[in-house]
Coordinates of C-alpha atoms and ligand atoms in Angstrom, one line a residue:
M1 CA 138.6 88.1 103.7
S2 CA 138.1 91.8 103.1
E3 CA 135.5 90.9 100.5
E4 CA 133.6 89.1 103.2
K5 CA 133.9 91.9 105.6
K6 CA 132.4 94.4 103.2
S7 CA 129.2 92.4 102.8
L8 CA 128.5 92.2 106.6
N9 CA 125.6 94.3 107.7
F10 CA 126.0 96.5 110.7
L11 CA 124.5 94.0 113.1
E12 CA 126.8 91.3 111.9
Q13 CA 129.7 93.7 112.5
I14 CA 128.5 94.2 116.1
I15 CA 128.4 90.4 116.5
E16 CA 131.9 90.0 115.0
E17 CA 133.2 92.7 117.4
D18 CA 131.7 90.9 120.3
L19 CA 133.3 87.6 119.2
K20 CA 136.6 89.4 118.9
K21 CA 136.2 90.8 122.4
G22 CA 135.8 87.3 123.8
L23 CA 132.2 86.3 123.5
E24 CA 132.3 82.6 122.8
K25 CA 130.7 81.6 119.5
N26 CA 128.6 78.9 121.2
K27 CA 127.0 81.6 123.4
L28 CA 125.4 83.2 120.4
R29 CA 121.6 82.9 120.6
F30 CA 118.8 84.9 118.9
R31 CA 115.1 85.1 119.1
F32 CA 112.1 86.2 117.0
P33 CA 109.6 87.7 119.4
P34 CA 106.2 88.2 117.8
E35 CA 103.2 89.4 119.8
P36 CA 100.3 87.1 119.0
N37 CA 97.9 89.9 118.3
G38 CA 97.7 89.6 114.5
Y39 CA 99.2 87.8 111.5
L40 CA 102.8 88.2 110.4
H41 CA 103.4 90.7 107.6
I42 CA 106.2 91.3 105.2
G43 CA 107.9 93.6 107.7
H44 CA 108.1 90.7 110.2
A45 CA 109.5 88.6 107.3
S46 CA 112.5 90.9 107.4
S47 CA 113.0 90.4 111.1
I48 CA 112.6 86.6 110.7
C49 CA 115.1 86.5 107.8
L50 CA 117.5 88.6 109.9
N51 CA 117.3 86.5 113.1
F52 CA 117.0 83.1 111.5
G53 CA 119.6 84.2 109.0
L54 CA 122.1 85.0 111.8
G55 CA 121.2 81.6 113.4
L56 CA 122.2 79.9 110.1
K57 CA 125.3 82.0 109.6
Y58 CA 126.7 81.4 113.1
N59 CA 125.1 78.0 113.6
A60 CA 123.4 79.4 116.6
P61 CA 119.9 78.6 118.0
V62 CA 117.0 80.9 117.4
N63 CA 114.0 80.8 119.7
L64 CA 110.5 81.6 118.7
R65 CA 109.3 83.6 121.6
F66 CA 105.7 84.8 121.9
D67 CA 105.6 88.1 123.6
D68 CA 102.2 87.4 125.1
T69 CA 101.9 90.0 127.9
N70 CA 98.7 91.7 126.8
P71 CA 95.8 89.3 126.9
S72 CA 93.3 91.9 125.6
K73 CA 94.6 91.6 122.1
E74 CA 96.2 88.1 121.9
E75 CA 94.7 84.9 120.7
Q76 CA 95.6 81.3 120.0
E77 CA 94.5 81.7 116.4
Y78 CA 97.4 84.2 115.9
V79 CA 99.9 81.9 117.6
D80 CA 99.0 79.1 115.2
A81 CA 99.1 81.4 112.2
I82 CA 102.5 82.8 113.2
K83 CA 104.0 79.3 113.6
N84 CA 102.6 78.2 110.3
D85 CA 104.0 81.2 108.4
I86 CA 107.5 80.8 109.8
K87 CA 107.5 77.2 108.9
W88 CA 106.2 78.0 105.4
L89 CA 109.1 80.4 105.0
G90 CA 111.3 77.5 105.7
F91 CA 112.9 78.4 109.0
K92 CA 113.2 76.2 112.0
W93 CA 113.2 77.6 115.6
D94 CA 115.1 76.0 118.4
K95 CA 112.5 76.4 121.2
E96 CA 109.0 77.6 121.2
L97 CA 108.7 79.9 124.2
Y98 CA 106.2 82.3 125.8
A99 CA 106.8 85.3 127.9
S100 CA 103.8 84.1 129.9
D101 CA 105.9 81.1 131.0
Y102 CA 108.0 83.7 132.9
F103 CA 105.1 85.4 134.7
Q104 CA 106.0 83.8 138.1
Q105 CA 109.7 84.6 137.8
L106 CA 108.9 88.2 136.7
Y107 CA 106.6 88.6 139.6
Q108 CA 109.3 87.3 142.0
W109 CA 111.8 89.7 140.6
A110 CA 109.3 92.6 141.0
I111 CA 108.9 91.7 144.6
N112 CA 112.7 91.8 145.0
L113 CA 112.7 95.3 143.5
I114 CA 110.0 96.4 145.9
K115 CA 112.1 95.0 148.8
K116 CA 115.1 96.9 147.6
G117 CA 113.0 100.1 147.5
K118 CA 113.2 100.2 143.7
A119 CA 109.5 99.8 142.9
Y120 CA 106.3 101.2 144.3
V121 CA 102.6 100.8 143.9
D122 CA 100.9 104.0 142.5
D123 CA 97.2 104.5 143.1
Q124 CA 96.8 107.2 140.6
S125 CA 95.0 106.9 137.2
S126 CA 97.1 106.7 134.0
E127 CA 96.0 110.3 133.2
E128 CA 97.3 111.6 136.4
I129 CA 100.5 109.7 136.0
A130 CA 100.9 111.0 132.4
K131 CA 100.4 114.6 133.6
Q132 CA 103.3 114.2 136.0
K133 CA 105.7 112.9 133.3
G134 CA 107.0 116.4 132.5
T135 CA 108.4 117.1 129.0
P136 CA 111.8 116.4 127.4
T137 CA 113.0 119.7 128.7
Q138 CA 111.2 119.8 132.0
P139 CA 111.6 117.2 134.8
G140 CA 108.5 115.3 135.9
T141 CA 106.9 115.5 139.3
N142 CA 107.1 112.7 141.9
S143 CA 104.0 110.7 142.5
P144 CA 102.5 111.2 146.0
F145 CA 102.9 107.5 146.4
R146 CA 106.6 107.3 145.5
D147 CA 107.8 107.0 149.0
R148 CA 105.3 104.5 150.2
P149 CA 106.8 102.1 152.8
I150 CA 108.1 98.9 151.4
K151 CA 105.7 96.8 153.6
E152 CA 102.7 98.7 152.2
N153 CA 104.0 98.3 148.6
L154 CA 104.3 94.5 149.1
E155 CA 100.8 94.2 150.5
L156 CA 99.3 96.3 147.8
F157 CA 101.2 94.5 145.0
E158 CA 99.9 91.2 146.4
K159 CA 96.4 92.5 146.4
M160 CA 96.8 93.6 142.8
K161 CA 97.9 90.1 141.9
N162 CA 95.0 88.5 143.9
G163 CA 92.4 90.4 141.9
E164 CA 91.4 92.7 144.8
F165 CA 91.6 95.8 142.7
P166 CA 89.7 96.9 139.6
E167 CA 91.4 97.6 136.3
G168 CA 93.1 101.0 136.2
S169 CA 93.2 101.5 139.9
H170 CA 96.8 100.6 140.7
V171 CA 100.1 100.1 138.9
L172 CA 103.5 99.0 140.0
R173 CA 106.2 101.5 138.9
A174 CA 109.9 101.2 138.9
K175 CA 111.5 103.9 141.0
I176 CA 114.2 105.3 138.8
N177 CA 114.4 109.1 138.2
M178 CA 111.6 111.5 137.5
A179 CA 114.1 114.0 136.2
S180 CA 115.9 111.7 133.7
S181 CA 116.5 113.2 130.3
N182 CA 115.2 109.9 128.9
M183 CA 111.5 110.2 129.6
L184 CA 111.1 106.4 129.6
L185 CA 113.2 106.3 132.8
R186 CA 110.7 108.5 134.7
D187 CA 109.4 105.8 136.9
P188 CA 108.0 103.5 134.1
I189 CA 105.1 101.2 134.8
M190 CA 106.0 97.6 135.3
Y191 CA 102.6 96.1 136.0
R192 CA 99.0 97.0 135.5
V193 CA 95.8 95.4 136.7
L194 CA 94.0 93.6 133.9
R195 CA 91.1 91.3 134.6
K196 CA 91.3 89.5 131.3
A197 CA 91.7 85.8 130.6
H198 CA 95.0 85.0 128.9
H199 CA 95.0 82.5 126.1
R200 CA 97.6 80.4 128.0
T201 CA 97.5 81.3 131.7
R202 CA 93.7 81.7 131.7
T203 CA 92.6 83.5 134.8
D204 CA 95.8 82.8 136.9
W205 CA 96.8 86.4 136.7
N206 CA 95.1 89.7 137.4
I207 CA 98.2 91.7 136.7
Y208 CA 100.3 91.7 133.5
P209 CA 103.9 92.9 133.0
M210 CA 104.6 95.7 130.6
Y211 CA 106.7 95.1 127.5
D212 CA 109.8 96.8 128.8
W213 CA 109.8 94.8 132.0
A214 CA 109.1 91.5 130.3
H215 CA 111.2 91.7 127.2
G216 CA 114.8 92.1 128.4
E217 CA 114.1 89.7 131.4
S218 CA 112.8 87.1 128.9
D219 CA 116.0 87.6 126.9
Y220 CA 118.0 87.1 130.0
I221 CA 116.1 83.9 131.1
E222 CA 116.7 82.5 127.6
Q223 CA 120.2 83.7 127.4
V224 CA 119.7 85.5 124.2
S225 CA 123.0 87.1 123.2
H226 CA 121.7 89.7 120.8
S227 CA 118.1 91.0 121.1
L228 CA 117.4 92.7 117.8
C229 CA 114.5 95.0 117.6
T230 CA 113.2 97.9 115.5
L231 CA 114.4 101.5 115.8
E232 CA 111.5 102.8 117.8
F233 CA 112.9 100.8 120.8
K234 CA 116.2 102.6 120.7
P235 CA 115.1 105.0 123.5
H236 CA 114.0 102.0 125.4
R237 CA 117.5 100.6 125.5
D238 CA 118.4 102.5 128.7
L239 CA 115.4 101.0 130.4
Y240 CA 116.2 97.6 129.0
N241 CA 119.6 97.9 130.6
W242 CA 118.3 99.3 133.9
F243 CA 115.9 96.4 134.3
L244 CA 118.6 93.9 133.4
D245 CA 120.9 95.5 136.1
Q246 CA 118.2 94.7 138.7
V247 CA 118.1 91.0 137.9
Y248 CA 121.5 90.2 136.5
T249 CA 123.7 87.9 138.5
T250 CA 126.0 85.9 136.3
N251 CA 125.8 84.2 132.9
L252 CA 125.4 86.1 129.7
R253 CA 124.1 89.6 129.6
P254 CA 121.8 90.2 126.5
K255 CA 122.4 93.2 124.3
Q256 CA 119.6 95.1 122.6
R257 CA 120.4 96.5 119.2
E258 CA 118.1 98.2 116.8
F259 CA 117.5 98.2 113.0
A260 CA 115.1 100.1 110.8
R261 CA 111.6 98.8 110.3
R262 CA 110.7 97.6 106.8
N263 CA 108.2 99.9 105.3
I264 CA 106.9 99.3 101.8
S265 CA 105.2 101.7 99.4
Y266 CA 101.5 101.4 98.6
T267 CA 100.6 99.6 101.7
V268 CA 100.1 99.9 105.5
M269 CA 101.9 97.6 107.8
S270 CA 100.8 98.1 111.4
K271 CA 98.9 95.2 112.8
R272 CA 96.3 97.6 114.2
K273 CA 95.5 98.9 110.7
L274 CA 95.6 95.5 109.1
L275 CA 93.1 94.3 111.8
E276 CA 90.9 97.3 110.9
L277 CA 90.9 96.4 107.2
V278 CA 89.8 92.8 108.2
Q279 CA 87.2 93.8 110.7
E280 CA 85.7 96.5 108.5
N281 CA 85.6 94.1 105.5
Y282 CA 87.8 96.1 103.2
V283 CA 89.4 92.7 102.6
S284 CA 88.2 89.2 103.0
G285 CA 90.5 88.3 105.9
W286 CA 94.1 88.3 107.1
D287 CA 95.0 86.1 104.2
D288 CA 93.3 88.2 101.5
P289 CA 95.7 88.2 98.6
R290 CA 95.9 92.0 98.7
M291 CA 97.2 92.1 102.3
P292 CA 100.9 92.5 103.0
T293 CA 100.7 89.6 105.4
I294 CA 102.7 86.4 104.8
S295 CA 99.4 84.5 104.5
G296 CA 98.1 87.0 102.0
L297 CA 101.2 86.9 100.0
R298 CA 101.1 83.1 100.0
R299 CA 97.5 83.1 98.8
R300 CA 98.5 85.6 96.2
G301 CA 101.1 83.2 94.8
Y302 CA 104.3 84.5 96.4
T303 CA 107.0 81.8 97.0
P304 CA 108.9 81.6 100.2
K305 CA 112.1 82.1 98.2
S306 CA 110.8 85.3 96.6
I307 CA 110.1 86.8 100.1
I308 CA 113.5 85.8 101.4
K309 CA 115.1 87.2 98.4
F310 CA 113.3 90.5 98.8
S311 CA 114.3 90.7 102.5
E312 CA 118.0 90.1 101.4
V313 CA 118.0 92.6 98.6
A314 CA 116.2 95.3 100.5
G315 CA 118.7 94.8 103.3
I316 CA 118.9 95.8 106.9
A317 CA 119.1 99.5 107.4
K318 CA 120.1 101.8 110.3
R319 CA 117.7 104.5 109.4
D320 CA 114.0 104.5 108.5
N321 CA 113.2 104.2 104.8
V322 CA 110.6 103.0 102.4
T323 CA 111.2 100.2 100.0
D324 CA 109.4 100.3 96.7
V325 CA 106.8 97.6 96.4
A326 CA 107.9 97.1 92.8
L327 CA 111.0 95.4 94.3
L328 CA 108.8 92.8 96.0
E329 CA 106.9 92.3 92.8
F330 CA 110.1 92.0 90.9
C331 CA 111.4 89.2 93.2
V332 CA 108.3 87.1 92.8
R333 CA 108.2 87.6 89.0
D334 CA 111.8 86.7 88.8
H335 CA 111.4 83.5 90.8
L336 CA 108.2 82.4 89.0
N337 CA 109.7 83.0 85.7
K338 CA 112.2 80.3 86.6
T339 CA 109.8 77.9 88.2
A340 CA 106.2 78.4 87.1
P341 CA 104.8 76.1 84.4
R342 CA 103.4 77.9 81.4
V343 CA 99.8 77.4 80.5
M344 CA 97.3 79.0 78.2
A345 CA 94.2 80.9 79.5
V346 CA 92.0 83.4 77.8
L347 CA 90.5 86.1 80.0
N348 CA 88.4 88.0 77.5
P349 CA 87.4 85.4 75.0
V350 CA 86.2 85.9 71.4
K351 CA 85.5 82.8 69.2
L352 CA 87.8 82.1 66.3
V353 CA 86.9 79.5 63.6
I354 CA 89.5 77.9 61.4
T355 CA 87.4 77.4 58.4
N356 CA 89.8 75.0 56.5
Y357 CA 90.5 72.8 59.6
P358 CA 88.4 69.6 59.5
K359 CA 85.2 69.8 61.6
D360 CA 85.7 66.7 63.7
K361 CA 89.5 66.7 63.9
E362 CA 91.4 67.3 67.2
E363 CA 95.1 67.2 67.8
W364 CA 97.1 67.1 71.0
L365 CA 100.0 69.3 70.5
E366 CA 103.2 69.2 72.5
A367 CA 103.9 72.3 74.5
E368 CA 106.9 73.2 76.6
N369 CA 106.2 73.7 80.2
N370 CA 108.9 76.2 80.9
P371 CA 111.4 77.5 78.4
E372 CA 113.6 78.6 81.3
D373 CA 113.8 75.1 82.7
E374 CA 114.2 72.1 80.4
S375 CA 113.6 69.7 83.2
A376 CA 110.0 71.0 83.5
G377 CA 109.2 68.8 80.4
T378 CA 106.3 69.1 78.1
R379 CA 102.5 68.6 78.1
Q380 CA 99.8 68.0 75.5
V381 CA 97.5 70.8 74.6
P382 CA 94.3 70.0 72.6
F383 CA 93.7 71.9 69.4
S384 CA 90.5 72.0 67.3
R385 CA 88.7 74.0 64.7
E386 CA 87.1 76.4 67.1
I387 CA 89.2 78.3 69.6
Y388 CA 89.1 81.3 71.9
I389 CA 91.6 84.1 71.7
E390 CA 91.7 87.4 73.6
R391 CA 89.3 90.0 72.2
E392 CA 92.2 92.5 72.5
D393 CA 94.3 90.4 70.2
F394 CA 92.1 91.1 67.2
K395 CA 91.4 94.3 65.2
E396 CA 89.6 94.4 61.9
E397 CA 92.1 97.0 60.7
A398 CA 95.3 97.8 62.4
N399 CA 98.4 99.9 61.9
K400 CA 101.9 98.4 61.5
K401 CA 102.6 98.5 65.2
F402 CA 99.8 96.0 66.0
F403 CA 101.6 92.7 66.0
R404 CA 98.5 90.7 66.7
L405 CA 95.7 89.5 64.4
S406 CA 93.9 91.7 61.9
L407 CA 92.1 91.0 58.6
G408 CA 94.4 89.7 55.9
K409 CA 97.3 89.4 58.3
E410 CA 99.0 86.3 59.8
V411 CA 99.9 85.3 63.4
R412 CA 101.1 82.1 65.0
L413 CA 99.0 80.3 67.5
K414 CA 101.3 79.4 70.3
N415 CA 102.5 75.7 70.0
A416 CA 100.2 75.4 66.9
Y417 CA 99.8 76.8 63.5
I418 CA 100.0 80.0 61.5
I419 CA 96.6 81.4 60.8
K420 CA 95.3 84.3 58.7
A421 CA 92.2 86.3 59.5
E422 CA 89.7 86.3 56.6
S423 CA 86.5 87.8 57.8
V424 CA 84.3 88.5 60.8
L425 CA 80.8 87.8 61.9
K426 CA 79.0 90.5 63.9
D427 CA 75.8 90.7 65.9
I428 CA 73.2 93.4 65.0
E429 CA 74.9 95.9 67.3
G430 CA 78.1 95.5 65.4
N431 CA 80.0 93.5 68.0
I432 CA 82.3 90.8 66.6
I433 CA 81.1 87.4 67.6
E434 CA 83.3 85.2 65.4
I435 CA 86.6 85.7 63.6
H436 CA 87.0 83.4 60.6
C437 CA 90.5 82.4 59.7
S438 CA 92.4 79.9 57.5
Y439 CA 95.4 78.0 58.7
D440 CA 98.6 76.8 57.0
S441 CA 98.5 73.0 57.7
L442 CA 102.3 72.7 57.2
S443 CA 103.2 75.3 59.7
K444 CA 102.7 73.3 62.9
S445 CA 105.2 74.3 65.6
G446 CA 108.0 71.8 66.1
S447 CA 107.1 69.7 63.0
G448 CA 110.4 70.5 61.3
T449 CA 109.0 71.7 58.0
E450 CA 110.1 75.0 56.4
E451 CA 106.7 76.4 57.1
S452 CA 107.0 75.6 60.8
K453 CA 110.0 77.8 61.0
R454 CA 108.4 80.6 59.1
K455 CA 108.5 83.9 61.1
V456 CA 105.4 85.9 61.6
K457 CA 105.2 89.0 63.7
G458 CA 102.9 87.9 66.5
T459 CA 102.2 84.8 68.6
L460 CA 98.9 84.5 70.4
H461 CA 97.7 82.3 73.2
W462 CA 94.4 80.4 72.8
V463 CA 92.3 77.6 74.1
S464 CA 90.3 75.0 72.2
I465 CA 86.6 75.7 72.9
K466 CA 85.7 72.0 72.9
H467 CA 88.3 71.3 75.6
A468 CA 88.3 74.6 77.5
V469 CA 87.5 74.7 81.2
K470 CA 85.7 77.7 82.5
A471 CA 87.3 79.4 85.5
E472 CA 87.1 82.4 87.8
V473 CA 90.1 84.7 87.8
R474 CA 90.7 87.3 90.5
L475 CA 92.7 90.2 89.2
Y476 CA 94.4 91.7 92.2
D477 CA 96.1 95.0 92.2
R478 CA 97.7 97.1 94.9
L479 CA 95.3 97.8 97.8
F480 CA 96.2 101.5 98.0
I481 CA 96.5 104.1 95.3
D482 CA 98.9 106.3 97.3
E483 CA 102.5 105.5 97.9
A484 CA 102.3 106.3 101.6
P485 CA 98.6 106.0 102.6
D486 CA 99.3 106.4 106.3
N487 CA 101.6 109.3 106.0
Y488 CA 99.0 112.1 106.1
K489 CA 98.2 113.9 109.3
D490 CA 94.8 115.1 108.2
R491 CA 93.6 112.2 106.2
N492 CA 92.8 108.6 107.0
Y493 CA 94.7 105.9 105.2
K494 CA 91.4 104.2 104.3
E495 CA 90.6 107.1 102.0
F496 CA 93.4 105.8 99.7
I497 CA 92.0 102.3 99.1
N498 CA 92.2 101.4 95.4
P499 CA 88.6 100.8 94.2
N500 CA 90.0 98.5 91.5
S501 CA 92.2 96.4 93.8
L502 CA 90.1 93.3 92.9
I503 CA 88.4 92.7 89.6
T504 CA 86.6 89.3 89.4
N505 CA 86.4 87.7 86.0
K506 CA 84.1 84.7 85.8
N507 CA 84.4 84.3 82.1
T508 CA 87.9 82.9 81.7
Y509 CA 88.7 79.8 79.8
V510 CA 91.8 77.7 80.6
E511 CA 93.4 74.7 79.0
P512 CA 92.2 71.3 80.5
S513 CA 95.6 70.5 82.0
L514 CA 94.6 72.9 84.8
L515 CA 91.9 70.6 86.0
S516 CA 94.5 68.7 88.0
A517 CA 95.9 71.9 89.6
K518 CA 95.8 72.1 93.4
P519 CA 95.3 75.1 95.7
L520 CA 98.4 77.3 95.8
D521 CA 99.9 75.8 92.6
R522 CA 101.4 78.5 90.6
F523 CA 101.4 79.1 86.8
Q524 CA 102.3 81.6 84.2
F525 CA 99.3 82.3 82.0
Q526 CA 101.2 83.0 78.8
R527 CA 101.3 86.6 77.8
L528 CA 99.2 87.6 80.8
G529 CA 101.0 87.1 84.1
Y530 CA 101.5 84.8 87.0
F531 CA 98.5 83.1 88.6
C532 CA 98.0 80.9 91.6
V533 CA 95.2 78.5 92.4
D534 CA 93.1 80.0 95.2
L535 CA 92.5 78.1 98.5
D536 CA 88.7 78.0 97.7
S537 CA 89.3 76.6 94.2
T538 CA 87.7 73.2 93.4
K539 CA 87.6 71.0 90.4
D540 CA 84.1 72.2 89.6
H541 CA 84.9 75.8 90.2
L542 CA 88.5 76.7 89.4
I543 CA 89.7 80.0 90.9
F544 CA 93.0 81.6 90.1
N545 CA 94.5 84.7 91.8
R546 CA 96.7 86.9 89.8
T547 CA 100.0 87.3 91.6
V548 CA 101.6 89.9 89.3
P549 CA 101.3 90.8 85.6
L550 CA 104.2 89.9 83.4
R551 CA 105.4 93.5 83.4
D552 CA 105.1 96.2 86.0
S553 CA 102.1 98.2 84.8
W554 CA 102.5 100.8 87.5
A555 CA 105.9 101.9 86.2
K556 CA 104.1 102.8 82.9
I557 CA 101.4 104.7 84.7
K558 CA 104.0 106.7 86.6
Q559 CA 105.9 107.7 83.5
K560 CA 102.8 109.1 81.8
Ligands
LIG1 P1 103.2 96.2 114.3 O1 103.7 97.6 114.6 O2 103.1 96.0 112.8 O3 102.0 95.8 115.0 P2 105.0 95.0 116.1 O4 106.4 95.5 116.2 O5 104.1 95.4 117.2 O6 104.4 95.3 114.7 P3 105.6 92.4 117.0 O7 104.8 91.2 116.9 O8 105.9 93.0 118.3 O9 105.0 93.5 116.0 O10 107.0 92.2 116.2 C1 107.8 91.0 116.3 C2 109.2 91.3 115.8 O11 109.2 91.8 114.5 C3 109.8 92.5 116.6 O12 111.1 92.2 116.9 C4 109.6 93.7 115.7 O13 110.6 94.6 116.0 C5 109.8 93.0 114.3 N1 109.0 93.8 113.3 C6 107.7 94.2 113.4 N2 107.4 95.0 112.3 C7 108.5 95.1 111.6 C8 108.8 95.7 110.4 N3 107.9 96.4 109.7 N4 110.1 95.6 109.9 C9 111.0 94.9 110.5 N5 110.8 94.2 111.7 C10 109.5 94.3 112.2
LIG2 MG1 105.0 95.0 119.2

């Protein structure tokens, strides 16, 4: 019991308290409320895991509510992408709902507020209104329209709704307190005129509710018990409650609570900035594998499980913090280590000829698909006299620390034989074009002979030239070279874009088993890293995206 208590995060503790105080368990209800103005990112994934996680824990419904109150930035494309990403993560929402479905109800409630003398139409510009706001230490000044008669307010508000006023000419404000110590309570705007078509309500409305007015009321309509949002909304809580007081009659009263945003090093996460990266072609789209979006991570080769694991391990915090991106990379590496089939691919090929291997012979050698998972089975890999190995895996002369191939030394070819380098063939510029080796015909892996068990220092991956399939490999790295690219006052985050975040390699050779790989299939290229088949890959033009290298190369760079 006490064990279980310890592991509760602070939001779960709040819920447990509420249950103890008499909230019925079947009244628990949560929501995930994205604004459809961009694709979901890894920060949203934390909020998704939190809300849907609570739903699973308490067997409570979780709504997917689109917070679609600003038609100038919202689109159906984003709605579709958001639904797709949540499904891909493996979560199921109870109802698919839209704040725009409540526009009529919100309008009605606003009229009630006007009638009670708690809201008024202000004819001033937003600049004038801002000037009267005061400062945290000085009270604001009342708008000259604050005491407008109710009848006039009702008429003007209706005209706003009917499209009789241009944008920016009028707003509806709640009449609260221009001297409140919480600046957000200084007569906040509830509605503005916006002559924009909405992706769902089309041209029905010429006024749109502000976030603060729409959000808590939507929670109330849906009877959400705990409305969890990020810390920047903490000062909004008073306003959330003030608005609720105006509409509340009976039933459950939603409760807003806040948690810290997920920030991750070496990236930016605001949708505005991500949109900028897309629009200004720094990346190929929202699903570019370097983007911190769910769709980008998916295309990069991340698994849903690795993202959920990351959200769990990084946890839910009360205070702002930055999570090291290496943790995210660790989570995917760890999951792929357990699940990704091993294959051989050579990224920087040099030809190797086994001079004592018969010219026309070929063998299909048995290779384990995943040493971490016996049930993954085996496959056949073709072997022949001429193979490619990595250029970096050979040196004519090498010191003792070089466990790869050098003249006069032996290595094992993975799943195959022990070879010994005898000589090299060079072009006129002195570049090695062929490595000539001999092989020990009794040393075949798994053949059971004494020689097959013989230990040599290095094992190399390879592909048979005759059977190899040419492929394109996209070597992705972090999009930014700075840990906190948007943390500088005097510099733009785009100055920190990593010029080497994508290196395209069109001269890769892979084993033929990969011909049957489908988009988004994931593999370990042995000794190189984890790779995923790109969405644009075809049988005639295979494309692989590097998810992560086998080891964290940035850790090394930092130590230097
Ligand atoms: P951004 O600032 O990136 O544009 P947002 O908060 O405007 O994000 P919304 O679509 O409004 O994006 O967010 C939907 C939900 O996800 C909200 O409850 C929000 O608090 C939460 N959320 C957004 N970003 C993060 C984040 N980085 N970490 C945790 N939760 C987040
Ligand atoms: Mg938002």
